[in-house]
PDB file of C-alpha atoms in Angstrom:
ATOM      1  CA  MET Q  20    -178.626 185.035 196.994  1.00  0.00           C
ATOM      2  CA  ALA Q  21    -178.588 181.106 195.494  1.00  0.00           C
ATOM      3  CA  GLU Q  22    -180.892 178.595 197.128  1.00  0.00           C
ATOM      4  CA  PRO Q  23    -178.901 175.940 198.777  1.00  0.00           C
ATOM      5  CA  VAL Q  24    -179.257 172.410 197.419  1.00  0.00           C
ATOM      6  CA  SER Q  25    -178.758 169.402 199.738  1.00  0.00           C
ATOM      7  CA  THR Q  26    -177.060 166.184 198.886  1.00  0.00           C
ATOM      8  CA  GLY Q  27    -175.736 163.530 201.023  1.00  0.00           C
ATOM      9  CA  SER Q  28    -174.959 159.972 201.531  1.00  0.00           C
ATOM     10  CA  GLU Q  29    -177.868 157.839 203.166  1.00  0.00           C
ATOM     11  CA  ASP Q  30    -175.551 155.526 204.562  1.00  0.00           C
ATOM     12  CA  THR Q  31    -173.545 158.142 206.504  1.00  0.00           C
ATOM     13  CA  GLY Q  32    -176.402 160.223 206.843  1.00  0.00           C
ATOM     14  CA  THR Q  33    -173.846 163.368 205.807  1.00  0.00           C
ATOM     15  CA  VAL Q  34    -175.300 166.088 204.009  1.00  0.00           C
ATOM     16  CA  VAL Q  35    -173.517 168.979 202.479  1.00  0.00           C
ATOM     17  CA  LYS Q  36    -174.941 172.278 201.738  1.00  0.00           C
ATOM     18  CA  LEU Q  37    -173.908 174.021 198.310  1.00  0.00           C
ATOM     19  CA  SER Q  38    -175.525 176.847 196.780  1.00  0.00           C
ATOM     20  CA  ARG Q  39    -175.550 176.502 193.223  1.00  0.00           C
ATOM     21  CA  ALA Q  40    -172.984 179.303 192.759  1.00  0.00           C
ATOM     22  CA  ASP Q  41    -170.712 177.109 194.446  1.00  0.00           C
ATOM     23  CA  ARG Q  42    -170.965 174.064 191.944  1.00  0.00           C
ATOM     24  CA  PRO Q  43    -168.669 174.057 189.089  1.00  0.00           C
ATOM     25  CA  THR Q  44    -169.597 175.004 185.369  1.00  0.00           C
ATOM     26  CA  THR Q  45    -169.314 171.965 183.344  1.00  0.00           C
ATOM     27  CA  PRO Q  46    -167.747 172.820 180.626  1.00  0.00           C
ATOM     28  CA  ALA Q  47    -169.350 173.523 177.308  1.00  0.00           C
ATOM     29  CA  TRP Q  48    -167.716 170.960 175.105  1.00  0.00           C
ATOM     30  CA  LEU Q  49    -168.915 168.346 177.657  1.00  0.00           C
ATOM     31  CA  ARG Q  50    -172.331 167.346 176.821  1.00  0.00           C
ATOM     32  CA  PRO Q  51    -172.363 167.850 173.164  1.00  0.00           C
ATOM     33  CA  THR Q  52    -169.191 165.350 173.248  1.00  0.00           C
ATOM     34  CA  VAL Q  53    -170.879 162.672 175.560  1.00  0.00           C
ATOM     35  CA  ARG Q  54    -173.720 162.709 173.187  1.00  0.00           C
ATOM     36  CA  ASP Q  55    -171.685 161.902 170.515  1.00  0.00           C
ATOM     37  CA  LEU Q  56    -170.049 159.092 171.381  1.00  0.00           C
ATOM     38  CA  LYS Q  57    -172.644 157.289 173.434  1.00  0.00           C
ATOM     39  CA  ALA Q  58    -174.586 157.614 169.417  1.00  0.00           C
ATOM     40  CA  LEU Q  59    -171.710 155.592 168.537  1.00  0.00           C
ATOM     41  CA  LEU Q  60    -172.354 153.079 170.379  1.00  0.00           C
ATOM     42  CA  ALA Q  61    -175.755 152.293 168.512  1.00  0.00           C
ATOM     43  CA  LEU Q  62    -173.403 151.316 165.494  1.00  0.00           C
ATOM     44  CA  PRO Q  63    -173.874 147.714 164.012  1.00  0.00           C
ATOM     45  CA  LYS Q  64    -170.972 145.766 163.382  1.00  0.00           C
ATOM     46  CA  GLY Q  65    -170.359 146.346 159.119  1.00  0.00           C
ATOM     47  CA  TRP Q  66    -171.570 150.105 159.469  1.00  0.00           C
ATOM     48  CA  ASN Q  67    -169.444 151.278 156.851  1.00  0.00           C
ATOM     49  CA  SER Q  68    -170.263 148.615 154.552  1.00  0.00           C
ATOM     50  CA  TYR Q  69    -167.322 146.729 154.894  1.00  0.00           C
ATOM     51  CA  GLN Q  70    -166.109 144.625 157.871  1.00  0.00           C
ATOM     52  CA  ALA Q  71    -166.277 147.663 160.428  1.00  0.00           C
ATOM     53  CA  ALA Q  72    -166.457 146.543 163.830  1.00  0.00           C
ATOM     54  CA  ALA Q  73    -169.107 147.978 166.487  1.00  0.00           C
ATOM     55  CA  ILE Q  74    -167.570 150.765 168.659  1.00  0.00           C
ATOM     56  CA  ASP Q  75    -165.850 149.314 171.464  1.00  0.00           C
ATOM     57  CA  PRO Q  76    -167.253 151.252 174.742  1.00  0.00           C
ATOM     58  CA  GLY Q  77    -163.408 150.798 175.872  1.00  0.00           C
ATOM     59  CA  ALA Q  78    -162.130 153.599 173.428  1.00  0.00           C
ATOM     60  CA  ILE Q  79    -165.490 155.564 174.266  1.00  0.00           C
ATOM     61  CA  LEU Q  80    -163.809 155.632 177.875  1.00  0.00           C
ATOM     62  CA  ALA Q  81    -160.668 156.449 176.710  1.00  0.00           C
ATOM     63  CA  GLY Q  82    -161.783 159.196 174.646  1.00  0.00           C
ATOM     64  CA  LEU Q  83    -163.635 160.581 177.727  1.00  0.00           C
ATOM     65  CA  ASP Q  84    -160.753 160.075 179.894  1.00  0.00           C
ATOM     66  CA  LEU Q  85    -157.887 161.938 177.297  1.00  0.00           C
ATOM     67  CA  LEU Q  86    -160.220 164.900 176.854  1.00  0.00           C
ATOM     68  CA  ALA Q  87    -160.719 165.350 180.228  1.00  0.00           C
ATOM     69  CA  GLU Q  88    -157.044 165.334 180.991  1.00  0.00           C
ATOM     70  CA  THR Q  89    -156.721 167.588 178.474  1.00  0.00           C
ATOM     71  CA  MET Q  90    -159.020 170.112 177.311  1.00  0.00           C
ATOM     72  CA  PRO Q  91    -159.266 172.860 178.873  1.00  0.00           C
ATOM     73  CA  PRO Q  92    -163.268 174.554 179.705  1.00  0.00           C
ATOM     74  CA  ASN Q  93    -163.219 176.801 177.110  1.00  0.00           C
ATOM     75  CA  ALA Q  94    -161.548 174.809 174.418  1.00  0.00           C
ATOM     76  CA  PRO Q  95    -164.230 173.976 171.526  1.00  0.00           C
ATOM     77  CA  ALA Q  96    -165.919 170.335 171.666  1.00  0.00           C
ATOM     78  CA  PRO Q  97    -164.118 167.889 169.325  1.00  0.00           C
ATOM     79  CA  SER Q  98    -166.195 165.970 165.891  1.00  0.00           C
ATOM     80  CA  VAL Q  99    -166.486 162.610 167.341  1.00  0.00           C
ATOM     81  CA  LEU Q 100    -166.495 159.896 164.196  1.00  0.00           C
ATOM     82  CA  PRO Q 101    -166.132 156.269 164.098  1.00  0.00           C
ATOM     83  CA  MET Q 102    -163.186 154.314 163.238  1.00  0.00           C
ATOM     84  CA  SER Q 103    -163.614 150.965 161.078  1.00  0.00           C
ATOM     85  CA  ARG Q 104    -161.561 149.158 163.942  1.00  0.00           C
ATOM     86  CA  GLY Q 105    -163.905 149.942 166.680  1.00  0.00           C
ATOM     87  CA  GLY Q 106    -162.248 152.970 167.867  1.00  0.00           C
ATOM     88  CA  VAL Q 107    -163.127 156.390 167.818  1.00  0.00           C
ATOM     89  CA  GLN Q 108    -161.466 159.566 166.148  1.00  0.00           C
ATOM     90  CA  LEU Q 109    -161.945 163.167 167.296  1.00  0.00           C
ATOM     91  CA  GLU Q 110    -161.609 166.132 165.080  1.00  0.00           C
ATOM     92  CA  TRP Q 111    -161.232 169.943 165.130  1.00  0.00           C
ATOM     93  CA  HIS Q 112    -160.812 171.637 162.128  1.00  0.00           C
ATOM     94  CA  GLU Q 113    -161.464 175.476 162.909  1.00  0.00           C
ATOM     95  CA  ARG Q 114    -159.622 178.557 164.898  1.00  0.00           C
ATOM     96  CA  GLY Q 115    -156.790 177.996 161.756  1.00  0.00           C
ATOM     97  CA  VAL Q 116    -156.136 174.443 162.886  1.00  0.00           C
ATOM     98  CA  ASP Q 117    -157.038 171.020 161.855  1.00  0.00           C
ATOM     99  CA  LEU Q 118    -156.482 168.522 164.445  1.00  0.00           C
ATOM    100  CA  GLU Q 119    -156.989 164.757 164.457  1.00  0.00           C
ATOM    101  CA  VAL Q 120    -156.713 162.044 167.045  1.00  0.00           C
ATOM    102  CA  SER Q 121    -157.945 158.539 166.459  1.00  0.00           C
ATOM    103  CA  ILE Q 122    -157.994 156.152 169.814  1.00  0.00           C
ATOM    104  CA  ASP Q 123    -157.984 152.744 169.080  1.00  0.00           C
ATOM    105  CA  PRO Q 124    -160.038 149.448 170.892  1.00  0.00           C
ATOM    106  CA  ASP Q 125    -156.582 148.596 172.643  1.00  0.00           C
ATOM    107  CA  GLY Q 126    -156.176 152.302 173.924  1.00  0.00           C
ATOM    108  CA  HIS Q 127    -153.526 153.565 171.183  1.00  0.00           C
ATOM    109  CA  ILE Q 128    -153.605 156.915 170.691  1.00  0.00           C
ATOM    110  CA  MET Q 129    -152.291 158.800 167.574  1.00  0.00           C
ATOM    111  CA  ALA Q 130    -152.747 162.478 167.072  1.00  0.00           C
ATOM    112  CA  ALA Q 131    -151.903 164.393 163.884  1.00  0.00           C
ATOM    113  CA  TYR Q 132    -151.883 168.528 163.544  1.00  0.00           C
ATOM    114  CA  GLU Q 133    -151.564 171.474 161.746  1.00  0.00           C
ATOM    115  CA  ASP Q 134    -151.892 174.997 161.428  1.00  0.00           C
ATOM    116  CA  GLU Q 135    -151.949 178.153 159.487  1.00  0.00           C
ATOM    117  CA  GLN Q 136    -148.844 179.113 160.846  1.00  0.00           C
ATOM    118  CA  GLY Q 137    -147.354 175.972 158.567  1.00  0.00           C
ATOM    119  CA  ALA Q 138    -146.922 173.972 161.967  1.00  0.00           C
ATOM    120  CA  GLU Q 139    -147.177 170.294 161.202  1.00  0.00           C
ATOM    121  CA  TRP Q 140    -146.595 167.379 163.130  1.00  0.00           C
ATOM    122  CA  GLU Q 141    -147.681 163.461 164.001  1.00  0.00           C
ATOM    123  CA  ASP Q 142    -147.326 161.796 167.010  1.00  0.00           C
ATOM    124  CA  ASP Q 143    -147.995 158.858 168.991  1.00  0.00           C
ATOM    125  CA  LEU Q 144    -150.010 159.567 172.702  1.00  0.00           C
ATOM    126  CA  THR Q 145    -150.749 156.715 173.728  1.00  0.00           C
ATOM    127  CA  GLU Q 146    -148.105 157.315 177.037  1.00  0.00           C
ATOM    128  CA  HIS Q 147    -147.910 161.203 177.035  1.00  0.00           C
ATOM    129  CA  HIS Q 148    -150.931 163.196 176.276  1.00  0.00           C
ATOM    130  CA  ALA Q 149    -148.725 166.508 176.996  1.00  0.00           C
ATOM    131  CA  ARG Q 150    -148.537 167.743 173.764  1.00  0.00           C
ATOM    132  CA  LEU Q 151    -152.519 167.294 173.056  1.00  0.00           C
ATOM    133  CA  ALA Q 152    -153.169 169.325 176.020  1.00  0.00           C
ATOM    134  CA  GLU Q 153    -150.441 172.181 174.836  1.00  0.00           C
ATOM    135  CA  VAL Q 154    -152.231 172.275 171.308  1.00  0.00           C
ATOM    136  CA  LEU Q 155    -156.072 171.858 172.575  1.00  0.00           C
ATOM    137  CA  SER Q 156    -155.004 174.962 175.352  1.00  0.00           C
ATOM    138  CA  ASP Q 157    -153.595 176.995 172.052  1.00  0.00           C
ATOM    139  CA  LEU Q 158    -156.846 176.517 170.707  1.00  0.00           C
ATOM    140  CA  ALA Q 159    -158.914 177.760 173.089  1.00  0.00           C
ATOM    141  CA  SER Q 160    -156.545 180.806 173.656  1.00  0.00           C
ATOM    142  CA  ARG Q 161    -157.278 181.462 169.472  1.00  0.00           C
ATOM    143  CA  ALA Q 162    -160.852 182.068 170.662  1.00  0.00           C
TER     144      ALA Q 162
ATOM    145  CA  MET B  18    -133.083 131.768 133.058  1.00  0.00           C
ATOM    146  CA  ARG B  19    -136.245 129.344 132.894  1.00  0.00           C
ATOM    147  CA  GLN B  20    -138.595 130.541 135.435  1.00  0.00           C
ATOM    148  CA  PRO B  21    -140.024 127.095 137.535  1.00  0.00           C
ATOM    149  CA  PRO B  22    -143.654 126.521 136.147  1.00  0.00           C
ATOM    150  CA  GLU B  23    -146.407 127.597 137.995  1.00  0.00           C
ATOM    151  CA  PRO B  24    -148.625 124.973 140.305  1.00  0.00           C
ATOM    152  CA  ALA B  25    -151.233 123.259 139.029  1.00  0.00           C
ATOM    153  CA  GLY B  26    -154.521 125.342 139.902  1.00  0.00           C
ATOM    154  CA  SER B  27    -152.495 129.035 140.294  1.00  0.00           C
ATOM    155  CA  THR B  28    -153.894 131.746 139.240  1.00  0.00           C
ATOM    156  CA  THR B  29    -151.523 134.740 138.498  1.00  0.00           C
ATOM    157  CA  LEU B  30    -153.732 138.093 138.939  1.00  0.00           C
ATOM    158  CA  PRO B  31    -153.044 141.225 136.748  1.00  0.00           C
ATOM    159  CA  PRO B  32    -150.901 143.639 138.525  1.00  0.00           C
ATOM    160  CA  LEU B  33    -152.073 146.939 139.379  1.00  0.00           C
ATOM    161  CA  SER B  34    -150.481 149.841 137.352  1.00  0.00           C
ATOM    162  CA  PRO B  35    -149.816 153.283 139.740  1.00  0.00           C
ATOM    163  CA  ASP B  36    -152.569 154.722 137.198  1.00  0.00           C
ATOM    164  CA  THR B  37    -155.253 151.962 138.156  1.00  0.00           C
ATOM    165  CA  VAL B  38    -158.429 153.926 139.775  1.00  0.00           C
ATOM    166  CA  LEU B  39    -159.799 152.452 143.315  1.00  0.00           C
ATOM    167  CA  TRP B  40    -163.602 152.863 144.467  1.00  0.00           C
ATOM    168  CA  ARG B  41    -164.061 153.227 148.001  1.00  0.00           C
ATOM    169  CA  ARG B  42    -167.387 153.622 149.468  1.00  0.00           C
ATOM    170  CA  ILE B  43    -168.043 156.325 152.058  1.00  0.00           C
ATOM    171  CA  PRO B  44    -170.986 156.178 154.595  1.00  0.00           C
ATOM    172  CA  ALA B  45    -172.846 159.425 156.104  1.00  0.00           C
ATOM    173  CA  PHE B  46    -170.990 158.645 159.669  1.00  0.00           C
ATOM    174  CA  HIS B  47    -167.613 159.816 158.230  1.00  0.00           C
ATOM    175  CA  ILE B  48    -169.000 163.235 157.219  1.00  0.00           C
ATOM    176  CA  GLY B  49    -168.081 166.109 159.449  1.00  0.00           C
ATOM    177  CA  PHE B  50    -167.810 169.808 159.295  1.00  0.00           C
ATOM    178  CA  ASP B  51    -164.873 171.809 158.514  1.00  0.00           C
ATOM    179  CA  LYS B  52    -165.097 175.455 159.972  1.00  0.00           C
ATOM    180  CA  ASN B  53    -161.957 176.544 158.915  1.00  0.00           C
ATOM    181  CA  ARG B  54    -163.068 176.167 155.132  1.00  0.00           C
ATOM    182  CA  GLY B  55    -167.394 176.298 156.356  1.00  0.00           C
ATOM    183  CA  CYS B  56    -168.457 173.424 154.474  1.00  0.00           C
ATOM    184  CA  ARG B  57    -168.646 169.702 154.931  1.00  0.00           C
ATOM    185  CA  VAL B  58    -165.776 167.020 154.353  1.00  0.00           C
ATOM    186  CA  VAL B  59    -164.936 163.942 154.599  1.00  0.00           C
ATOM    187  CA  SER B  60    -162.671 162.496 157.283  1.00  0.00           C
ATOM    188  CA  SER B  61    -159.580 160.770 156.960  1.00  0.00           C
ATOM    189  CA  ALA B  62    -161.192 158.144 159.173  1.00  0.00           C
ATOM    190  CA  ALA B  63    -163.195 156.722 156.407  1.00  0.00           C
ATOM    191  CA  PHE B  64    -159.684 155.432 155.016  1.00  0.00           C
ATOM    192  CA  ASP B  65    -158.738 152.680 157.843  1.00  0.00           C
ATOM    193  CA  ASP B  66    -158.370 149.267 157.928  1.00  0.00           C
ATOM    194  CA  ASP B  67    -160.773 146.832 158.643  1.00  0.00           C
ATOM    195  CA  PRO B  68    -160.761 144.894 162.325  1.00  0.00           C
ATOM    196  CA  ASP B  69    -158.807 141.389 163.119  1.00  0.00           C
ATOM    197  CA  GLY B  70    -155.737 143.076 160.964  1.00  0.00           C
ATOM    198  CA  GLN B  71    -157.650 142.950 157.874  1.00  0.00           C
ATOM    199  CA  PRO B  72    -156.750 145.562 155.491  1.00  0.00           C
ATOM    200  CA  MET B  73    -158.698 148.206 154.195  1.00  0.00           C
ATOM    201  CA  SER B  74    -160.861 146.912 151.290  1.00  0.00           C
ATOM    202  CA  VAL B  75    -161.592 148.992 147.814  1.00  0.00           C
ATOM    203  CA  ILE B  76    -162.759 147.865 144.432  1.00  0.00           C
ATOM    204  CA  VAL B  77    -160.769 148.163 141.537  1.00  0.00           C
ATOM    205  CA  ALA B  78    -162.900 150.010 138.930  1.00  0.00           C
ATOM    206  CA  ARG B  79    -162.964 148.161 135.563  1.00  0.00           C
ATOM    207  CA  PRO B  80    -163.335 149.451 132.444  1.00  0.00           C
ATOM    208  CA  GLY B  81    -167.004 149.738 131.478  1.00  0.00           C
ATOM    209  CA  ARG B  82    -167.720 149.083 135.535  1.00  0.00           C
ATOM    210  CA  GLU B  83    -170.650 151.851 136.476  1.00  0.00           C
ATOM    211  CA  PRO B  84    -169.278 152.896 139.996  1.00  0.00           C
ATOM    212  CA  ARG B  85    -173.137 152.723 141.609  1.00  0.00           C
ATOM    213  CA  GLU B  86    -172.701 149.343 140.622  1.00  0.00           C
ATOM    214  CA  VAL B  87    -170.991 149.141 144.386  1.00  0.00           C
ATOM    215  CA  LEU B  88    -173.239 150.904 145.564  1.00  0.00           C
ATOM    216  CA  ARG B  89    -176.292 148.661 145.037  1.00  0.00           C
ATOM    217  CA  GLY B  90    -177.498 147.237 148.652  1.00  0.00           C
ATOM    218  CA  HIS B  91    -175.938 149.895 150.263  1.00  0.00           C
ATOM    219  CA  GLU B  92    -177.888 153.083 149.676  1.00  0.00           C
ATOM    220  CA  GLY B  93    -177.138 156.199 151.249  1.00  0.00           C
ATOM    221  CA  PHE B  94    -173.106 155.966 150.541  1.00  0.00           C
ATOM    222  CA  GLY B  95    -170.889 157.766 148.587  1.00  0.00           C
ATOM    223  CA  VAL B  96    -167.895 156.221 146.614  1.00  0.00           C
ATOM    224  CA  VAL B  97    -164.802 158.172 145.894  1.00  0.00           C
ATOM    225  CA  ALA B  98    -162.060 156.891 143.769  1.00  0.00           C
ATOM    226  CA  PHE B  99    -158.078 157.188 143.968  1.00  0.00           C
ATOM    227  CA  SER B 100    -155.132 155.729 142.391  1.00  0.00           C
ATOM    228  CA  VAL B 101    -152.618 153.225 143.094  1.00  0.00           C
ATOM    229  CA  GLN B 102    -150.098 155.885 142.990  1.00  0.00           C
ATOM    230  CA  VAL B 103    -151.835 157.732 145.290  1.00  0.00           C
ATOM    231  CA  ALA B 104    -151.944 154.843 147.511  1.00  0.00           C
ATOM    232  CA  GLU B 105    -148.270 154.013 147.243  1.00  0.00           C
ATOM    233  CA  ALA B 106    -147.164 157.782 148.196  1.00  0.00           C
ATOM    234  CA  ALA B 107    -148.749 156.926 151.205  1.00  0.00           C
ATOM    235  CA  ASP B 108    -146.654 153.750 152.167  1.00  0.00           C
ATOM    236  CA  GLN B 109    -149.554 151.296 151.078  1.00  0.00           C
ATOM    237  CA  VAL B 110    -149.042 148.560 148.995  1.00  0.00           C
ATOM    238  CA  VAL B 111    -152.313 147.466 146.972  1.00  0.00           C
ATOM    239  CA  VAL B 112    -153.175 144.036 146.392  1.00  0.00           C
ATOM    240  CA  ARG B 113    -156.090 142.398 144.397  1.00  0.00           C
ATOM    241  CA  SER B 114    -158.067 140.169 146.669  1.00  0.00           C
ATOM    242  CA  PRO B 115    -161.391 138.490 144.769  1.00  0.00           C
ATOM    243  CA  THR B 116    -164.143 137.704 146.753  1.00  0.00           C
ATOM    244  CA  ALA B 117    -167.044 135.292 145.494  1.00  0.00           C
ATOM    245  CA  ASP B 118    -169.408 138.331 146.022  1.00  0.00           C
ATOM    246  CA  GLU B 119    -166.786 140.847 144.159  1.00  0.00           C
ATOM    247  CA  PRO B 120    -164.376 139.716 141.924  1.00  0.00           C
ATOM    248  CA  ASP B 121    -162.488 143.506 141.570  1.00  0.00           C
ATOM    249  CA  HIS B 122    -161.710 143.505 145.514  1.00  0.00           C
ATOM    250  CA  ALA B 123    -158.802 144.883 146.473  1.00  0.00           C
ATOM    251  CA  HIS B 124    -156.770 145.725 149.837  1.00  0.00           C
ATOM    252  CA  VAL B 125    -154.839 148.662 150.396  1.00  0.00           C
ATOM    253  CA  ILE B 126    -152.109 147.228 152.826  1.00  0.00           C
ATOM    254  CA  GLY B 127    -149.879 149.629 154.682  1.00  0.00           C
ATOM    255  CA  PRO B 128    -150.121 150.945 158.380  1.00  0.00           C
ATOM    256  CA  LYS B 129    -153.001 153.637 158.427  1.00  0.00           C
ATOM    257  CA  THR B 130    -151.493 156.629 160.604  1.00  0.00           C
ATOM    258  CA  PRO B 131    -153.215 159.741 160.709  1.00  0.00           C
ATOM    259  CA  SER B 132    -151.005 161.286 158.124  1.00  0.00           C
ATOM    260  CA  ARG B 133    -151.353 158.395 155.868  1.00  0.00           C
ATOM    261  CA  ARG B 134    -155.057 158.412 155.940  1.00  0.00           C
ATOM    262  CA  LYS B 135    -155.034 162.076 155.181  1.00  0.00           C
ATOM    263  CA  ARG B 136    -153.294 161.220 152.215  1.00  0.00           C
ATOM    264  CA  LEU B 137    -155.612 158.665 150.322  1.00  0.00           C
ATOM    265  CA  ARG B 138    -158.388 161.014 151.683  1.00  0.00           C
ATOM    266  CA  ASP B 139    -156.328 164.393 149.586  1.00  0.00           C
ATOM    267  CA  GLY B 140    -156.160 162.009 146.698  1.00  0.00           C
ATOM    268  CA  ALA B 141    -159.199 160.627 146.360  1.00  0.00           C
ATOM    269  CA  ARG B 142    -161.919 162.608 144.439  1.00  0.00           C
ATOM    270  CA  TRP B 143    -165.745 162.441 144.079  1.00  0.00           C
ATOM    271  CA  VAL B 144    -167.402 159.719 141.597  1.00  0.00           C
ATOM    272  CA  VAL B 145    -170.803 159.146 143.367  1.00  0.00           C
ATOM    273  CA  ARG B 146    -171.634 161.919 145.742  1.00  0.00           C
ATOM    274  CA  PRO B 147    -175.405 161.470 146.844  1.00  0.00           C
ATOM    275  CA  PRO B 148    -177.628 164.649 145.838  1.00  0.00           C
ATOM    276  CA  GLU B 149    -178.032 165.689 149.479  1.00  0.00           C
ATOM    277  CA  TRP B 150    -174.201 165.270 149.851  1.00  0.00           C
ATOM    278  CA  ALA B 151    -173.449 168.197 147.486  1.00  0.00           C
ATOM    279  CA  ASP B 152    -171.811 170.536 149.960  1.00  0.00           C
ATOM    280  CA  VAL B 153    -169.315 167.742 150.675  1.00  0.00           C
ATOM    281  CA  GLN B 154    -165.712 168.680 149.966  1.00  0.00           C
ATOM    282  CA  LEU B 155    -162.713 166.229 149.902  1.00  0.00           C
ATOM    283  CA  PRO B 156    -159.680 168.585 150.083  1.00  0.00           C
TER     284      PRO B 156
END
């Protein structure tokens, strides 16, 4: 049986005991994605040899929010690339799918999708993320 | 009909023909891995505008000029080439925009949606590929 783990608050004195088996599993894609997004924050202005902006922390957070909302736990981690306007691009090129999602510093989100069956679309996902959740779920199921 | 005279001091830059070649530097940050193809590739993210509303920069390939010249001071970068025709097919307009440092500088003007950036990337070819990028493909 797993050893219980204590956690709690000094303010309230509340202590909750959890066994390790009770703790939610961290999705495999989370750690490498956070690591790669964090690395982008070190890029200096002009990193692309032109006038590229430093990567906006707000775009990083927007990307993480988007992934938290749309990624199934078993989905593959995206490649993370910097955008010259200070945004980030998330890409999946695997399992017969090519999916690119760009997140601008102002929060504007665009996606382009293609797959081996010939499906192809481009969409503004700034307000609605359901279409992205759908294709990421499909991508995860292709494993 | 007679054309009005040009204002004093103005310069008329020669227009760019569809087959004019444009160069753009590619940083290592824009190389990713394509598991579908089993190789590294240049991301479409390399074909985006600059911040503050400035369009994407390119250099017009002047006959006789070596592409390696545009890497001076930018070691570790590669250079790709695409034509004005490729840019126009991606709904872009290419306009000369000389600077003090780069008389062959031009802007690629137009919305850079993901599909348009992919069209620019897919229409490009390597002209300077660093040796350590020998496996990096342009789709």
